[in-house]
Amino acid sequence: MNTFKLKLTMLSAIIFLTVQAAMAQHIFKGRVIDNVTHEPVEAVSVYAGVKSTATNASGNFQIDVTTDTATLIIYHIGYQKKSVRINIRERVVIGLDRGAISLNEVKITPHLSANPFYTLSALDLSIRPVNSSQDLMRLVPGLFIAQHMGGGKAEQIFVRGFDADHGTDFNVSVDGMPVNMVSHIHGQGYADLHFMIPEIVSTCDFGKGPYYTDKGDFTTAGYLNYTTKDAVDRSMISLEGGQFHSYRVAGVIDLLSAKAKQNGENAYIAGEYNYTNGPFQLAEHYKRFNLFGKYTKQLGQNNKLSLSASTFSTSWIPSGEIPERAVAAGTTAIDDNGNAVKLPAAANIINRFGTIDSMQNGKSTRVNAIAKLSSDLKNNWSLENQLYYTHYTFKLHVNTTFFADDNENGDERYQNETRDMFGYNGKISKRSYLGNSTLISTAGIGDRMDRTYGNIYTGVTQTYQPLEVISEGDVKENNANAYLDETLETGKWLLNAGARIDYLHFNFHDSTQNKAVISPKINVQYTANEQIQFYLKAGKGFHSNDARAVIGNNGLQILPAAYGADLGLNWKPVPRLYLNAAVWYLYLQQEFVYTDDGTIEPGGKTRREGVDFSARYQLAKWLFADLNINLAKPRLVGEANGENYLPLAPTFTSTGGLDFKFKNGINGGISYRYMHKRPGNENYTLTADGYYVTDLKVNYTQKRYELGLSIENLFNTKWNEFEAEEVTQLRNESAPVDQMSFTPGTPFYAKLRVALFF
């Protein structure tokens, strides 16, 4: 009996303490918006004493306080800090005003969804002036880009020890819509971002490694996602003009009134037209036209609809790559025995900016449409549904070997494809509060369907008459996926674990192959205090093979896996200095190499290891410094030392600069890009030269107008933007030569800008 009484007493005590704890917990819910656009602001830090939280994509937050009333401290990069007295019986909407950037107020918190790069991205996008899609891509620390066949092609991407071609190992998206093209006629994962108008970009979200459950195909080296603005704070028209007969006209027009914004309705259109002849002796006649429109509507308190559409078209005449011997005597080549030999200058010496094949040209178009409905459901559930559609065309005449294969007609190649891409992304999330801990549970599903038409890769004569067909046939490819993700925030710890499954179906010439892959991920983050945070990331990712190679190889090497790990930290040793550093490792079951004959070849197993370091320092209220250093050791696995280099893979890169913003409206920055020399082939008998290039931007910004000057290659450095090993034969040569070919980098290039705001 005494035992029964003891148990009853203990149970009563537990119930009493639980009720008291529940009564002591006061939950306050609120929402944070931008005071100008009335749009929600994501990832805002909200503090109530020692407790903190962050807003979600809808601007909503929830925090428990110890009393019925409390004072919240709210801040976000690019906004003025705000103090708000709240009452838990009232759900309030808190508006933030734009303000100066202050690293002193940036705190390291555990509430940024396990993304250690969020602060870096927000700082860089807020401070640095950008006016092109290339500028936007360079916001990713350690990411380098290059053009080698005219400005109309997708950029060549170099990151984390990868020559990722045009996107084979780097996932690129805009508003959740894929940019990478699977089974593209010019390379697997081809990611042409030129349809992006820089003035409408709201956020730049990036991550390195294969650690993210919502990112699938091509996410081996990392991912990059841009979000366009839901609303603009003002209309703008911009005129630019510069050397090489270059000019650009751009505009953003706000279509609705301030009253409509207050009611949660926004609409705007944006457009741009670019033209340049480039620095080449053969005028490039590069033309690009973009048009974008977006409409958002708050449907009641808990639903938001977003509709956007865009169209893009471009055409250009590239000068292309030229072999070293065509412009200089005594250059190095490789003989039949693999030995380096010196060559005399070619008989037809040309200028570095000259052209060997003037018949090369390209055209491309892309039309996009996206519809998204975001819903805040009851009991802390949220739901997102997104549909997207793309219609795409691509045509290219290209010649990188000249007469090495066909001494009579030349090696001109013609590539053509038309594509329709349909897709769906769905995600449901639940935020649960377990005492002082928060559990975010997310489940997602998606499907992507690509249908290509008129695919052909063929040789042509110098008058574009067709020769032997290299590859021909339409492709049908589906990628269905699903993922589960759990994130637990408890005290100083953030624990994230998840897994995704991708199922791919390939169809080429009425032959099919199917393959599924499961990719687990785990991320651990420990925030010791507001000054230092440690993280460990590990996971598995993949990059898919081209459907033509999959069918041709009877299903071999369809979805080779990538295994990676990062160990890093975010640190503020002093109030105005922010550091991010990581050591990392990545292993690929198969490297894919895109060849000149339009096929994907297996490159073997590879491993990469390296160190990333980034620093952001505010020297004064108006002056900011940045530095990125990226080291990598990329190697083939299973090959002898000295024969295991990865051609063109970067080993040491660095970017940095100074950015300034004065109260009188003068702003801008000076920056550098450095890429160390790297192997040109597997045994390093050929070398891709390094370079160091400096750029300058200066603006004078007032309420109604802005004047700007930008200079690329300020010191007129002689550099090569792209280099690659090619077996080439010029018209007057008797045999092919194995040698580096290059595309020269832009010389000193200045342009002026005038913008009007209204």
CSV table of C-alpha atoms in Angstrom, one decimal, residues 312-737:
chain,number,residue,atom,x,y,z
A,312,PHE,CA,15.3,34.7,-73.9
A,313,SER,CA,17.0,34.7,-77.3
A,314,THR,CA,20.6,35.1,-78.3
A,315,SER,CA,22.9,34.8,-81.4
A,316,TRP,CA,26.6,35.3,-81.8
A,317,ILE,CA,29.7,34.6,-84.1
A,318,PRO,CA,32.5,33.2,-82.0
A,319,SER,CA,36.2,33.3,-82.9
A,320,GLY,CA,36.7,30.2,-80.9
A,321,GLU,CA,39.8,28.5,-79.6
A,322,ILE,CA,43.1,28.8,-81.5
A,323,PRO,CA,46.3,26.7,-81.0
A,324,GLU,CA,49.3,28.3,-79.4
A,325,ARG,CA,51.5,27.8,-82.5
A,326,ALA,CA,49.1,29.9,-84.6
A,327,VAL,CA,50.2,33.0,-82.7
A,328,ALA,CA,53.7,32.3,-81.4
A,329,ALA,CA,56.9,30.6,-82.4
A,330,GLY,CA,58.7,27.9,-80.4
A,331,THR,CA,55.6,26.6,-78.5
A,332,THR,CA,55.3,23.2,-77.0
A,333,ALA,CA,53.5,20.2,-78.5
A,334,ILE,CA,53.4,16.4,-77.8
A,335,ASP,CA,54.9,13.9,-80.3
A,336,ASP,CA,53.7,10.3,-80.9
A,337,ASN,CA,55.8,9.0,-78.0
A,338,GLY,CA,54.3,11.4,-75.5
A,339,ASN,CA,57.4,13.6,-75.4
A,340,ALA,CA,57.3,17.4,-75.3
A,341,VAL,CA,58.9,19.0,-78.4
A,342,LYS,CA,59.3,22.6,-79.7
A,343,LEU,CA,57.5,23.7,-82.8
A,344,PRO,CA,58.1,26.5,-85.2
A,345,ALA,CA,55.5,29.1,-85.7
A,346,ALA,CA,52.7,28.2,-88.0
A,347,ALA,CA,52.9,29.6,-91.6
A,348,ASN,CA,49.7,31.5,-91.1
A,349,ILE,CA,50.4,33.4,-87.8
A,350,ILE,CA,47.4,35.4,-86.5
A,351,ASN,CA,46.8,37.9,-83.7
A,352,ARG,CA,45.7,36.5,-80.3
A,353,PHE,CA,42.3,37.9,-81.0
A,354,GLY,CA,42.2,36.5,-84.6
A,355,THR,CA,40.1,33.8,-86.1
A,356,ILE,CA,40.9,30.6,-87.9
A,357,ASP,CA,37.4,29.5,-88.8
A,358,SER,CA,35.1,32.4,-89.4
A,359,MET,CA,32.1,30.1,-90.2
A,360,GLN,CA,31.3,29.3,-86.5
A,361,ASN,CA,28.1,30.7,-85.1
A,362,GLY,CA,25.4,30.0,-82.6
A,363,LYS,CA,21.7,30.7,-81.7
A,364,SER,CA,19.7,29.8,-78.6
A,365,THR,CA,16.3,30.6,-77.1
A,366,ARG,CA,14.5,29.7,-73.9
A,367,VAL,CA,10.9,30.4,-72.7
A,368,ASN,CA,10.1,29.7,-69.0
A,369,ALA,CA,6.8,29.6,-67.0
A,370,ILE,CA,6.6,29.0,-63.3
A,371,ALA,CA,3.6,28.8,-61.0
A,372,LYS,CA,4.0,28.4,-57.2
A,373,LEU,CA,1.5,28.2,-54.3
A,374,SER,CA,2.8,28.5,-50.8
A,375,SER,CA,0.5,27.8,-47.9
A,376,ASP,CA,0.8,28.1,-44.2
A,377,LEU,CA,-1.5,25.5,-42.8
A,378,LYS,CA,-2.8,25.0,-39.3
A,379,ASN,CA,-0.6,23.6,-36.4
A,380,ASN,CA,2.7,24.8,-37.9
A,381,TRP,CA,2.4,22.9,-41.2
A,382,SER,CA,3.4,24.5,-44.5
A,383,LEU,CA,3.0,23.4,-48.0
A,384,GLU,CA,4.5,24.3,-51.3
A,385,ASN,CA,3.5,23.3,-54.8
A,386,GLN,CA,5.3,24.4,-57.9
A,387,LEU,CA,4.9,23.7,-61.6
A,388,TYR,CA,7.4,24.8,-64.3
A,389,TYR,CA,7.7,24.6,-68.1
A,390,THR,CA,10.6,25.4,-70.5
A,391,HIS,CA,10.8,25.4,-74.2
A,392,TYR,CA,14.3,25.6,-75.5
A,393,THR,CA,16.3,25.6,-78.8
A,394,PHE,CA,20.0,25.5,-79.5
A,395,LYS,CA,22.0,25.7,-82.7
A,396,LEU,CA,25.8,25.8,-83.0
A,397,HIS,CA,28.4,25.6,-85.7
A,398,VAL,CA,31.8,24.9,-84.1
A,399,ASN,CA,35.3,23.8,-85.1
A,400,THR,CA,38.0,23.2,-82.6
A,401,THR,CA,40.3,20.9,-84.6
A,402,PHE,CA,40.1,22.6,-88.0
A,403,PHE,CA,41.5,20.0,-90.5
A,404,ALA,CA,42.7,17.3,-88.2
A,405,ASP,CA,39.9,14.8,-89.1
A,406,ASP,CA,39.0,16.0,-92.6
A,407,ASN,CA,41.8,17.6,-94.5
A,408,GLU,CA,39.6,18.5,-97.4
A,409,ASN,CA,36.3,19.7,-95.9
A,410,GLY,CA,37.5,20.8,-92.5
A,411,ASP,CA,36.2,19.7,-89.1
A,412,GLU,CA,33.2,22.0,-88.9
A,413,ARG,CA,30.4,20.5,-86.6
A,414,TYR,CA,26.8,21.3,-86.4
A,415,GLN,CA,24.7,20.8,-83.3
A,416,ASN,CA,21.0,21.2,-83.0
A,417,GLU,CA,18.2,20.4,-80.5
A,418,THR,CA,14.8,21.6,-79.5
A,419,ARG,CA,13.5,20.7,-76.0
A,420,ASP,CA,10.4,20.8,-73.9
A,421,MET,CA,10.9,20.4,-70.1
A,422,PHE,CA,8.0,19.9,-67.7
A,423,GLY,CA,8.4,19.7,-63.9
A,424,TYR,CA,6.7,19.6,-60.5
A,425,ASN,CA,8.2,20.3,-57.1
A,426,GLY,CA,6.2,19.7,-53.9
A,427,LYS,CA,7.2,20.1,-50.3
A,428,ILE,CA,5.3,19.8,-47.0
A,429,SER,CA,6.9,20.8,-43.7
A,430,LYS,CA,6.0,20.6,-40.0
A,431,ARG,CA,7.6,22.7,-37.3
A,432,SER,CA,7.2,21.1,-33.9
A,433,TYR,CA,8.2,22.8,-30.6
A,434,LEU,CA,9.5,20.3,-28.0
A,435,GLY,CA,10.2,22.4,-24.9
A,436,ASN,CA,13.2,24.5,-25.9
A,437,SER,CA,13.9,22.4,-29.0
A,438,THR,CA,12.5,22.7,-32.5
A,439,LEU,CA,12.0,19.9,-34.9
A,440,ILE,CA,11.5,20.7,-38.6
A,441,SER,CA,10.2,17.7,-40.6
A,442,THR,CA,10.1,18.0,-44.4
A,443,ALA,CA,8.9,15.6,-47.1
A,444,GLY,CA,9.3,16.4,-50.8
A,445,ILE,CA,8.4,14.9,-54.1
A,446,GLY,CA,9.3,16.0,-57.7
A,447,ASP,CA,9.2,14.9,-61.3
A,448,ARG,CA,11.0,16.3,-64.3
A,449,MET,CA,10.3,15.3,-67.9
A,450,ASP,CA,12.6,16.3,-70.8
A,451,ARG,CA,11.6,15.7,-74.4
A,452,THR,CA,14.1,16.7,-77.1
A,453,TYR,CA,13.4,16.9,-80.9
A,454,GLY,CA,15.5,17.3,-84.0
A,455,ASN,CA,18.6,16.3,-82.2
A,456,ILE,CA,21.6,16.1,-84.6
A,457,TYR,CA,25.3,16.3,-84.3
A,458,THR,CA,26.9,16.2,-87.7
A,459,GLY,CA,29.9,17.3,-89.7
A,460,VAL,CA,29.4,20.0,-92.3
A,461,THR,CA,31.4,21.7,-95.0
A,462,GLN,CA,32.6,25.3,-94.9
A,463,THR,CA,29.3,26.1,-96.7
A,464,TYR,CA,27.3,24.2,-94.1
A,465,GLN,CA,26.5,21.2,-96.4
A,466,PRO,CA,25.9,18.1,-94.3
A,467,LEU,CA,28.6,15.4,-94.1
A,468,GLU,CA,28.7,12.3,-91.9
A,469,VAL,CA,26.2,12.2,-89.0
A,470,ILE,CA,27.9,11.7,-85.6
A,471,SER,CA,24.8,11.4,-83.5
A,472,GLU,CA,21.1,11.7,-84.2
A,473,GLY,CA,17.9,10.9,-82.5
A,474,ASP,CA,15.4,12.3,-80.0
A,475,VAL,CA,15.7,11.8,-76.3
A,476,LYS,CA,13.0,11.2,-73.7
A,477,GLU,CA,14.1,11.4,-70.1
A,478,ASN,CA,12.2,11.4,-66.8
A,479,ASN,CA,13.5,12.0,-63.3
A,480,ALA,CA,11.1,11.2,-60.4
A,481,ASN,CA,12.3,11.9,-56.9
A,482,ALA,CA,11.3,12.0,-53.2
A,483,TYR,CA,13.0,12.9,-50.1
A,484,LEU,CA,12.7,13.1,-46.3
A,485,ASP,CA,14.5,15.6,-44.1
A,486,GLU,CA,14.6,16.1,-40.3
A,487,THR,CA,16.3,19.1,-38.6
A,488,LEU,CA,16.5,19.3,-34.8
A,489,GLU,CA,17.5,22.5,-33.2
A,490,THR,CA,18.2,22.0,-29.5
A,491,GLY,CA,20.3,24.4,-27.5
A,492,LYS,CA,23.6,25.0,-29.3
A,493,TRP,CA,23.1,22.0,-31.6
A,494,LEU,CA,21.5,21.7,-35.0
A,495,LEU,CA,21.2,18.1,-36.3
A,496,ASN,CA,20.1,17.4,-39.8
A,497,ALA,CA,19.6,14.0,-41.4
A,498,GLY,CA,17.8,13.0,-44.6
A,499,ALA,CA,17.7,10.9,-47.7
A,500,ARG,CA,16.4,11.2,-51.2
A,501,ILE,CA,15.6,8.7,-53.9
A,502,ASP,CA,15.9,9.5,-57.6
A,503,TYR,CA,14.5,7.3,-60.3
A,504,LEU,CA,15.6,8.0,-63.9
A,505,HIS,CA,14.1,6.6,-67.1
A,506,PHE,CA,16.1,7.0,-70.3
A,507,ASN,CA,14.7,6.6,-73.8
A,508,PHE,CA,16.8,6.9,-77.0
A,509,HIS,CA,16.1,5.3,-80.4
A,510,ASP,CA,13.2,3.5,-78.7
A,511,SER,CA,15.6,1.7,-76.3
A,512,THR,CA,15.1,2.3,-72.6
A,513,GLN,CA,17.1,2.0,-69.4
A,514,ASN,CA,16.0,2.6,-65.8
A,515,LYS,CA,18.0,3.3,-62.7
A,516,ALA,CA,17.3,4.4,-59.1
A,517,VAL,CA,19.7,5.8,-56.6
A,518,ILE,CA,19.4,6.6,-52.8
A,519,SER,CA,21.4,9.5,-51.4
A,520,PRO,CA,21.6,9.8,-47.6
A,521,LYS,CA,22.8,13.1,-46.0
A,522,ILE,CA,23.8,14.1,-42.5
A,523,ASN,CA,24.8,17.5,-41.1
A,524,VAL,CA,25.8,18.4,-37.6
A,525,GLN,CA,26.2,22.0,-36.4
A,526,TYR,CA,27.4,23.3,-33.0
A,527,THR,CA,27.1,27.0,-32.2
A,528,ALA,CA,29.3,27.6,-29.2
A,529,ASN,CA,28.2,31.2,-28.9
A,530,GLU,CA,27.4,34.2,-31.1
A,531,GLN,CA,31.0,34.3,-32.3
A,532,ILE,CA,31.9,30.7,-33.3
A,533,GLN,CA,30.1,27.8,-34.9
A,534,PHE,CA,31.4,24.4,-36.0
A,535,TYR,CA,29.9,22.1,-38.6
A,536,LEU,CA,30.3,18.6,-40.1
A,537,LYS,CA,28.7,17.6,-43.3
A,538,ALA,CA,28.6,14.2,-45.0
A,539,GLY,CA,26.6,12.8,-47.8
A,540,LYS,CA,26.1,11.0,-51.1
A,541,GLY,CA,25.2,12.6,-54.4
A,542,PHE,CA,25.3,11.8,-58.1
A,543,HIS,CA,25.5,13.1,-61.6
A,544,SER,CA,23.5,11.3,-64.4
A,545,ASN,CA,25.0,10.2,-67.7
A,546,ASP,CA,23.8,11.3,-71.1
A,547,ALA,CA,20.9,9.2,-72.4
A,548,ARG,CA,22.8,8.5,-75.6
A,549,ALA,CA,25.8,7.1,-73.6
A,550,VAL,CA,23.5,5.2,-71.3
A,551,ILE,CA,21.7,3.4,-74.1
A,552,GLY,CA,25.0,2.9,-76.1
A,553,ASN,CA,26.7,1.3,-73.0
A,554,ASN,CA,23.8,-1.0,-72.2
A,555,GLY,CA,23.1,0.8,-68.9
A,556,LEU,CA,26.6,1.1,-67.6
A,557,GLN,CA,27.6,4.1,-65.5
A,558,ILE,CA,24.1,5.6,-65.4
A,559,LEU,CA,24.2,7.3,-62.0
A,560,PRO,CA,27.7,7.2,-60.6
A,561,ALA,CA,27.8,8.3,-57.0
A,562,ALA,CA,29.7,11.0,-55.2
A,563,TYR,CA,30.7,10.7,-51.6
A,564,GLY,CA,31.8,13.8,-49.7
A,565,ALA,CA,32.5,15.3,-46.3
A,566,ASP,CA,33.2,18.9,-45.0
A,567,LEU,CA,34.5,19.9,-41.6
A,568,GLY,CA,34.3,23.6,-41.1
A,569,LEU,CA,33.6,26.6,-39.0
A,570,ASN,CA,32.1,30.1,-39.0
A,571,TRP,CA,33.9,32.5,-36.7
A,572,LYS,CA,33.8,36.1,-35.6
A,573,PRO,CA,37.1,36.6,-33.7
A,574,VAL,CA,36.4,40.3,-33.6
A,575,PRO,CA,33.1,42.2,-34.2
A,576,ARG,CA,33.8,43.3,-37.7
A,577,LEU,CA,35.5,40.2,-39.0
A,578,TYR,CA,33.6,37.1,-40.3
A,579,LEU,CA,35.5,34.0,-41.3
A,580,ASN,CA,34.4,30.7,-42.9
A,581,ALA,CA,36.8,27.8,-43.4
A,582,ALA,CA,36.5,24.1,-44.2
A,583,VAL,CA,38.6,21.1,-45.1
A,584,TRP,CA,36.8,18.8,-47.5
A,585,TYR,CA,37.0,15.5,-49.4
A,586,LEU,CA,35.0,14.2,-52.4
A,587,TYR,CA,35.2,10.8,-54.2
A,588,LEU,CA,33.5,10.1,-57.5
A,589,GLN,CA,32.7,6.7,-58.8
A,590,GLN,CA,33.0,8.0,-62.4
A,591,GLU,CA,34.2,11.3,-63.9
A,592,PHE,CA,32.4,12.2,-67.2
A,593,VAL,CA,34.4,13.8,-70.0
A,594,TYR,CA,32.7,15.5,-72.9
A,595,THR,CA,34.7,14.9,-76.1
A,596,ASP,CA,35.0,16.9,-79.4
A,597,ASP,CA,33.0,14.2,-81.2
A,598,GLY,CA,30.0,14.9,-79.1
A,599,THR,CA,30.1,11.8,-76.9
A,600,ILE,CA,30.5,11.3,-73.1
A,601,GLU,CA,33.4,9.2,-72.2
A,602,PRO,CA,34.1,7.7,-68.7
A,603,GLY,CA,37.1,9.4,-67.1
A,604,GLY,CA,37.6,6.9,-64.3
A,605,LYS,CA,37.3,7.2,-60.5
A,606,THR,CA,38.5,10.4,-59.0
A,607,ARG,CA,39.1,11.9,-55.6
A,608,ARG,CA,39.5,15.5,-54.5
A,609,GLU,CA,40.5,17.0,-51.2
A,610,GLY,CA,41.1,20.6,-50.3
A,611,VAL,CA,40.7,23.7,-48.1
A,612,ASP,CA,38.3,26.6,-48.5
A,613,PHE,CA,38.8,29.9,-46.7
A,614,SER,CA,36.7,33.1,-46.8
A,615,ALA,CA,37.0,36.3,-44.9
A,616,ARG,CA,34.8,39.4,-44.8
A,617,TYR,CA,36.1,42.4,-42.9
A,618,GLN,CA,34.5,45.8,-42.3
A,619,LEU,CA,37.4,48.3,-42.1
A,620,ALA,CA,35.1,51.3,-41.6
A,621,LYS,CA,31.4,52.1,-41.9
A,622,TRP,CA,31.9,52.6,-45.6
A,623,LEU,CA,34.7,50.1,-46.5
A,624,PHE,CA,34.5,46.4,-46.7
A,625,ALA,CA,37.2,43.8,-47.6
A,626,ASP,CA,36.8,40.3,-48.8
A,627,LEU,CA,39.2,37.4,-49.5
A,628,ASN,CA,38.6,33.9,-50.7
A,629,ILE,CA,41.3,31.2,-51.0
A,630,ASN,CA,40.5,27.8,-52.4
A,631,LEU,CA,43.0,24.9,-52.5
A,632,ALA,CA,42.3,21.5,-54.1
A,633,LYS,CA,44.2,18.4,-55.0
A,634,PRO,CA,42.2,16.6,-57.8
A,635,ARG,CA,43.5,13.2,-58.9
A,636,LEU,CA,42.5,10.1,-60.9
A,637,VAL,CA,42.2,7.0,-58.7
A,638,GLY,CA,44.1,3.8,-59.7
A,639,GLU,CA,46.6,5.6,-62.0
A,640,ALA,CA,50.4,5.9,-61.3
A,641,ASN,CA,51.7,9.1,-59.8
A,642,GLY,CA,52.5,11.5,-62.5
A,643,GLU,CA,49.9,10.0,-64.8
A,644,ASN,CA,46.9,10.8,-62.6
A,645,TYR,CA,46.3,14.5,-63.1
A,646,LEU,CA,42.9,15.8,-64.0
A,647,PRO,CA,43.1,18.2,-67.0
A,648,LEU,CA,42.1,21.8,-66.4
A,649,ALA,CA,41.0,21.0,-62.8
A,650,PRO,CA,41.8,24.1,-60.6
A,651,THR,CA,44.2,23.6,-57.8
A,652,PHE,CA,44.6,27.1,-56.3
A,653,THR,CA,42.2,30.0,-56.9
A,654,SER,CA,41.7,33.2,-55.0
A,655,THR,CA,39.4,36.2,-55.3
A,656,GLY,CA,39.2,39.3,-53.2
A,657,GLY,CA,38.8,43.1,-53.1
A,658,LEU,CA,37.6,46.2,-51.5
A,659,ASP,CA,34.1,47.5,-51.7
A,660,PHE,CA,33.0,51.0,-50.5
A,661,LYS,CA,29.7,52.7,-49.8
A,662,PHE,CA,29.7,56.4,-48.9
A,663,LYS,CA,26.7,58.2,-47.5
A,664,ASN,CA,26.9,60.8,-50.4
A,665,GLY,CA,26.1,58.0,-52.9
A,666,ILE,CA,29.6,57.1,-54.1
A,667,ASN,CA,30.0,53.3,-54.1
A,668,GLY,CA,31.8,50.5,-55.9
A,669,GLY,CA,34.8,48.3,-55.6
A,670,ILE,CA,38.0,47.0,-56.9
A,671,SER,CA,38.5,43.2,-57.1
A,672,TYR,CA,40.9,40.6,-58.4
A,673,ARG,CA,40.6,37.0,-59.8
A,674,TYR,CA,43.5,34.7,-59.6
A,675,MET,CA,43.8,31.2,-61.0
A,676,HIS,CA,47.0,29.2,-60.7
A,677,LYS,CA,48.4,27.3,-63.6
A,678,ARG,CA,47.0,23.7,-63.8
A,679,PRO,CA,47.6,20.5,-65.8
A,680,GLY,CA,46.6,20.5,-69.5
A,681,ASN,CA,46.6,16.7,-69.6
A,682,GLU,CA,46.9,13.6,-67.4
A,683,ASN,CA,50.7,13.6,-67.2
A,684,TYR,CA,51.1,17.4,-66.9
A,685,THR,CA,53.3,17.6,-70.0
A,686,LEU,CA,50.9,20.4,-71.1
A,687,THR,CA,50.0,23.3,-69.0
A,688,ALA,CA,47.0,25.6,-68.8
A,689,ASP,CA,48.4,29.0,-67.8
A,690,GLY,CA,47.2,30.9,-64.8
A,691,TYR,CA,46.1,34.5,-64.6
A,692,TYR,CA,45.6,37.5,-62.4
A,693,VAL,CA,42.9,40.0,-63.5
A,694,THR,CA,41.7,43.1,-61.7
A,695,ASP,CA,38.3,44.8,-62.2
A,696,LEU,CA,37.0,48.1,-61.1
A,697,LYS,CA,33.4,49.5,-60.5
A,698,VAL,CA,32.5,53.0,-59.4
A,699,ASN,CA,28.9,54.3,-59.1
A,700,TYR,CA,27.3,57.6,-58.0
A,701,THR,CA,23.8,56.7,-56.7
A,702,GLN,CA,21.1,59.2,-55.8
A,703,LYS,CA,17.4,58.7,-55.2
A,704,ARG,CA,16.4,59.4,-58.8
A,705,TYR,CA,19.4,58.3,-60.8
A,706,GLU,CA,22.8,56.5,-60.9
A,707,LEU,CA,25.9,57.0,-62.9
A,708,GLY,CA,28.4,54.2,-63.1
A,709,LEU,CA,31.8,53.2,-64.6
A,710,SER,CA,33.0,49.6,-64.8
A,711,ILE,CA,36.4,48.4,-66.1
A,712,GLU,CA,37.2,44.8,-66.7
A,713,ASN,CA,41.0,44.0,-66.7
A,714,LEU,CA,42.0,47.3,-65.3
A,715,PHE,CA,45.7,46.8,-65.9
A,716,ASN,CA,45.2,45.4,-69.4
A,717,THR,CA,46.7,42.0,-68.4
A,718,LYS,CA,47.4,39.5,-71.2
A,719,TRP,CA,45.6,36.4,-70.1
A,720,ASN,CA,43.8,33.3,-71.4
A,721,GLU,CA,40.2,32.9,-70.3
A,722,PHE,CA,40.2,29.3,-71.4
A,723,GLU,CA,42.7,26.6,-72.4
A,724,ALA,CA,42.4,23.0,-73.4
A,725,GLU,CA,44.4,20.2,-75.0
A,726,GLU,CA,43.4,19.8,-78.7
A,727,VAL,CA,44.7,17.7,-81.6
A,728,THR,CA,44.6,20.4,-84.4
A,729,GLN,CA,45.8,20.7,-87.9
A,730,LEU,CA,45.9,24.1,-89.7
A,731,ARG,CA,45.3,24.3,-93.4
A,732,ASN,CA,49.0,24.5,-94.4
A,733,GLU,CA,50.1,21.8,-92.1
A,734,SER,CA,50.8,18.2,-93.2
A,735,ALA,CA,49.9,16.4,-89.9
A,736,PRO,CA,47.8,17.0,-86.7
A,737,VAL,CA,49.6,18.4,-83.6
